[in-house]
XYZ file of C-alpha atoms in Angstrom:
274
model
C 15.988 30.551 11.873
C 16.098 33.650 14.381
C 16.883 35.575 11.259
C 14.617 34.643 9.144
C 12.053 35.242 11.619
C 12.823 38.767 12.338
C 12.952 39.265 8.222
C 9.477 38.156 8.289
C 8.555 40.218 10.986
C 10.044 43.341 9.738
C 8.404 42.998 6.728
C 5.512 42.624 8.144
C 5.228 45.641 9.905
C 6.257 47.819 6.962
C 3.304 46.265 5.206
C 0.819 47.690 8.127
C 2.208 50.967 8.628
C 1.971 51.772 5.131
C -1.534 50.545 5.032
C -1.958 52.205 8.121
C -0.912 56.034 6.672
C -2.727 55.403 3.326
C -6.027 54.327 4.624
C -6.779 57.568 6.541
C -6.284 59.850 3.678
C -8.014 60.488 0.632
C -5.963 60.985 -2.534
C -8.346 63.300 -4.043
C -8.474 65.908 -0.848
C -6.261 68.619 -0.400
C -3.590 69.168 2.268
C -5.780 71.870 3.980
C -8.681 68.931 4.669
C -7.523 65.867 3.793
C -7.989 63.856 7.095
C -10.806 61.481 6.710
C -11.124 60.045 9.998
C -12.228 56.339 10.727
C -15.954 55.989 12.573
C -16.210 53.426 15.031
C -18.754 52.688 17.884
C -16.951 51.579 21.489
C -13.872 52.912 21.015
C -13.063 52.523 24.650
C -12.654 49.233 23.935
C -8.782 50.482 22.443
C -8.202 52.575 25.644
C -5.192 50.786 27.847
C -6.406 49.285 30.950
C -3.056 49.231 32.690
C -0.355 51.791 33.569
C 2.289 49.274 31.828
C 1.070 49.173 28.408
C -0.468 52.766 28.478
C 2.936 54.642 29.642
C 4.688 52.149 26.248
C 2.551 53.620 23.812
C -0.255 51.050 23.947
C 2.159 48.342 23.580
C 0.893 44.700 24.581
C 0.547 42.289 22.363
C 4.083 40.720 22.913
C 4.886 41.997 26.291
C 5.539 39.462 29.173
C 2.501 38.103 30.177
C 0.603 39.151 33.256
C -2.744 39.669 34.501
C -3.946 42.215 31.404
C -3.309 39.767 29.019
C -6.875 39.425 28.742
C -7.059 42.835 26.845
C -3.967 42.664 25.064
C -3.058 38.863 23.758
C -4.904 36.146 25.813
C -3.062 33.593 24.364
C 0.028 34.647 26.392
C -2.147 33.056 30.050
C -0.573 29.766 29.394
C 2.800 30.689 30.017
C 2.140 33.050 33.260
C 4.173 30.545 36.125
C 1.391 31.310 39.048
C -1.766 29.012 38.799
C -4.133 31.775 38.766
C -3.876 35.576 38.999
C -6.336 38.594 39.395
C -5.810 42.098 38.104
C -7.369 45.096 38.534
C -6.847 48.768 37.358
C -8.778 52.481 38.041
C -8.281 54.921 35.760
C -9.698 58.644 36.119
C -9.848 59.346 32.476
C -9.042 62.845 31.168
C -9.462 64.120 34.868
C -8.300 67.845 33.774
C -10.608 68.249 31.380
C -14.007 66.601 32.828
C -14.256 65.829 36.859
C -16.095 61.792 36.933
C -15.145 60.119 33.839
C -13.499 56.816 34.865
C -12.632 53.457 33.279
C -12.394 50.634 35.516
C -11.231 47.133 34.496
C -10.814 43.647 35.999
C -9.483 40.577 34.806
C -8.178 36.914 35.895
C -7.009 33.889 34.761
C -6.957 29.988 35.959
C -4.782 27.629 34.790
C -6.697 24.128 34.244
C -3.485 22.499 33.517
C -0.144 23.003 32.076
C -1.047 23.530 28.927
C -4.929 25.329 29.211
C -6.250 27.961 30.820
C -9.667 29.972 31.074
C -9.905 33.505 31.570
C -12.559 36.552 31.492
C -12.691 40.321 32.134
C -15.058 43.666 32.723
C -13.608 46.837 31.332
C -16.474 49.286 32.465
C -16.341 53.080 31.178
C -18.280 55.773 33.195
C -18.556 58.894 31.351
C -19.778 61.300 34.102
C -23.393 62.877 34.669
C -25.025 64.887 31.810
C -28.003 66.573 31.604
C -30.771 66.219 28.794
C -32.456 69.816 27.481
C -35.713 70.017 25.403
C -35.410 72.463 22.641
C -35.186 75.494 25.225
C -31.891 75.348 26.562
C -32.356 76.442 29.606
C -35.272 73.891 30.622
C -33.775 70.696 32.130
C -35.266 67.493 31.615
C -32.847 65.176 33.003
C -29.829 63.313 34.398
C -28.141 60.362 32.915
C -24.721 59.061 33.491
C -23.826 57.160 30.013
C -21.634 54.287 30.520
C -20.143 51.391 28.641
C -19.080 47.931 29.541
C -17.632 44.898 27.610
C -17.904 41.193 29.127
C -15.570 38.333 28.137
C -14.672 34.934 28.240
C -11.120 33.067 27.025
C -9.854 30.048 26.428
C -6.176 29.560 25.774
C -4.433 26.571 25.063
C -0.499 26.212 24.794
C 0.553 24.060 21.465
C 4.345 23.287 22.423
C 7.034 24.913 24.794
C 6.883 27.779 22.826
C 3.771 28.599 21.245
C -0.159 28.809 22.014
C -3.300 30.276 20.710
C -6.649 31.485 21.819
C -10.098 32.005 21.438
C -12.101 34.697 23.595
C -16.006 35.909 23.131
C -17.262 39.392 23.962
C -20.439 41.082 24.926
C -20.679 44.754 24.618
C -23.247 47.178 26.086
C -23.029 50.658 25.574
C -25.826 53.355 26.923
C -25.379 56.780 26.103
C -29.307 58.195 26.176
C -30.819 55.683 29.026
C -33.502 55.953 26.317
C -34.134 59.504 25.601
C -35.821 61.068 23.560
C -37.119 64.552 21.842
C -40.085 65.069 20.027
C -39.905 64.140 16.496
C -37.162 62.011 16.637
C -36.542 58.513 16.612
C -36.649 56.427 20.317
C -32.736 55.906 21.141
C -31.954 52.723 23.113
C -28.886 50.964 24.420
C -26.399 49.268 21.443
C -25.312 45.852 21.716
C -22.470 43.804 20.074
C -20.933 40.039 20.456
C -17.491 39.944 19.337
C -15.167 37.713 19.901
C -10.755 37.660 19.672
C -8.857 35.183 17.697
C -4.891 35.840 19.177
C -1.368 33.627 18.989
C 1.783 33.988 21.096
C 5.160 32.548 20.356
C 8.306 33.155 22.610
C 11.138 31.420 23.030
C 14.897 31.778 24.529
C 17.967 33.179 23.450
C 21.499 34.378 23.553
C 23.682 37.892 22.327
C 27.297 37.730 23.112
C 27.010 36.711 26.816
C 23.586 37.870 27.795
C 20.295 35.349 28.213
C 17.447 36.742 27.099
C 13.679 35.792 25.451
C 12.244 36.470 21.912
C 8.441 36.861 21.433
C 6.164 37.332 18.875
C 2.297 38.414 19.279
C -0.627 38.040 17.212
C -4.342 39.692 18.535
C -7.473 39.850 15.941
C -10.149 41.601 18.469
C -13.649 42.755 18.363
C -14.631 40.701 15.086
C -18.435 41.476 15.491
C -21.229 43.003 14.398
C -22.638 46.518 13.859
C -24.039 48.969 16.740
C -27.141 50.722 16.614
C -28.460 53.674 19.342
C -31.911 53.348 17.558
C -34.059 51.933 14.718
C -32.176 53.332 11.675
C -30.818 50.820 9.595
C -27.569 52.479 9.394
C -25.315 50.956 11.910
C -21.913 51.388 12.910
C -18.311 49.417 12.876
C -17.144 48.108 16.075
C -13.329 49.161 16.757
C -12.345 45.282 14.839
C -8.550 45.808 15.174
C -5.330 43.889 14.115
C -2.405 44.105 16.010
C 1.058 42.409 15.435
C 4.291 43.024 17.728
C 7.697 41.664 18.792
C 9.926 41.809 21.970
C 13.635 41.128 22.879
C 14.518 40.928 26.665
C 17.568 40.559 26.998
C 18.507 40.061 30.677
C 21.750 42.471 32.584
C 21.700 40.428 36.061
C 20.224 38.143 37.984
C 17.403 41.049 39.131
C 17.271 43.583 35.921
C 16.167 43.235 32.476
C 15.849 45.513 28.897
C 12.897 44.508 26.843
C 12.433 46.335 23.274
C 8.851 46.059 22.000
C 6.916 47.181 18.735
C 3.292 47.142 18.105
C 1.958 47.656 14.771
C -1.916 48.244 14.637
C -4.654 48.680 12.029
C -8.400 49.012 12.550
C -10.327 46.653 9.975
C -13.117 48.754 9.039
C -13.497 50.572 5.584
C -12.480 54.189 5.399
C -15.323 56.230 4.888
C -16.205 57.906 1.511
């Protein structure tokens, strides 16, 4: 069974990472400009909220569960052993390169029973003061520090010993103008978004040679939404709408120290522009 399972997997993975180098390049572009990058609006929303994931290459969908779950796989609550749990993280953002830009996130969970639990986070992104010219350069009109926040609630329900699923709804503010506005051109305003996460987690024990260990499998859809507009022009953009897959083996050396392998395999699930 363990084998077919990993075939599956495996397979799997292949498939996104192929669709994953094809869909960013056109076939009729040269080598010397072919990069056709993917627009989205939010993307802080894929920034890594915790030092764990962030120093493994973004890696969380599988991982053991903890208090970031909320970001990475909500469905993986039901199996943390503590009742409930609170996490928070700071991060000064590209701190060489631009002094106040920050991203702040907290999460928790609470387990109603053995088998449920309800969980929410803020991930809040400050992106520093700017300053807002008319069309002489040198005349300031303004300050405004643009920022971005995401709100949401989860519900996560465990469907056997070894496998559960969950459900979690987003709000998403982002404010990069406070409403400015130059002559001749269109009133900007804050862009909103409801999304919401559809994830699956499956682990389950097992045994190399003489070492105990767990298997896990993740599943995360996130952001499924709709568009984001700054202003009144009907052309609106994605939301970062993201599926991510991944596997883990921990295999387990002593009674306090433990190797766990992970791979995440991502793609963003908006069209490629022309």
């Amino acid at each position: 069974m363990f084998r077919k399972i990993f075939t599956v997997f495996g397979l799997i993975s292949l498939v996104l990472l192929s669709n994953v180098a094809k869909g960013q390049f056109d076939d009729d572009l040269t080598l010397t400009g072919g990069l056709n990058a993917l627009k989205v609006a939010v993307p802080f929303l894929t920034i890594a909220p915790d030092s764990r994931a962030g120093a493994m290459g973004d890696a969380g969908v599988a991982t053991q569960p903890d208090g970031y779950s909320q970001h990475w796989n909500p469905a993986k609550y039901p199996f943390m052993d503590k009742k409930w749990g609170v996490a928070f993280s700071y991060t000064p953002w590209l701190r060489n390169l631009v002094k106040d830009i920050n991203l702040s996130y907290l999460s928790g969970y609470y387990k109603l029973d053995e088998n449920q639990t309800i969980s929410g986070s803020l991930l809040y992104f400050s992106m520093g003061e700017i300053s807002f010219t008319s069309t002489v350069s040198s005349e300031t009109v303004t300050f405004f520090n643009p920022n971005e926040f995401s709100l949401d609630f989860g519900y996560s329900r465990k469907f056997s010993d070894h496998i559960s699923g969950a459900l979690a709804f987003r709000y998403i503010r982002s404010d990069l103008t406070g409403g400015y506005s130059q002559q001749g051109q269109s009133a900007s305003k804050a862009g909103t978004a409801f999304a919401a996460d559809i994830a699956m987690y499956y682990q389950h024990p097992v045994k190399l040679s003489d070492k105990f260990g767990q298997m896990a499998f993740g599943l995360n859809i996130s952001n499924i939404g709709n568009k984001l507009s700054y202003s009144d022009d009907p052309m609106k953009d994605f939301i970062p709408i993201n599926l991510r897959l991944g596997g883990r083996l921990t295999m387990d050396i002593d009674s306090y120290n433990s190797f766990s392998f992970t791979l995440d395999a991502n793609k963003l699930l908006v069209p490629t522009p022309p």
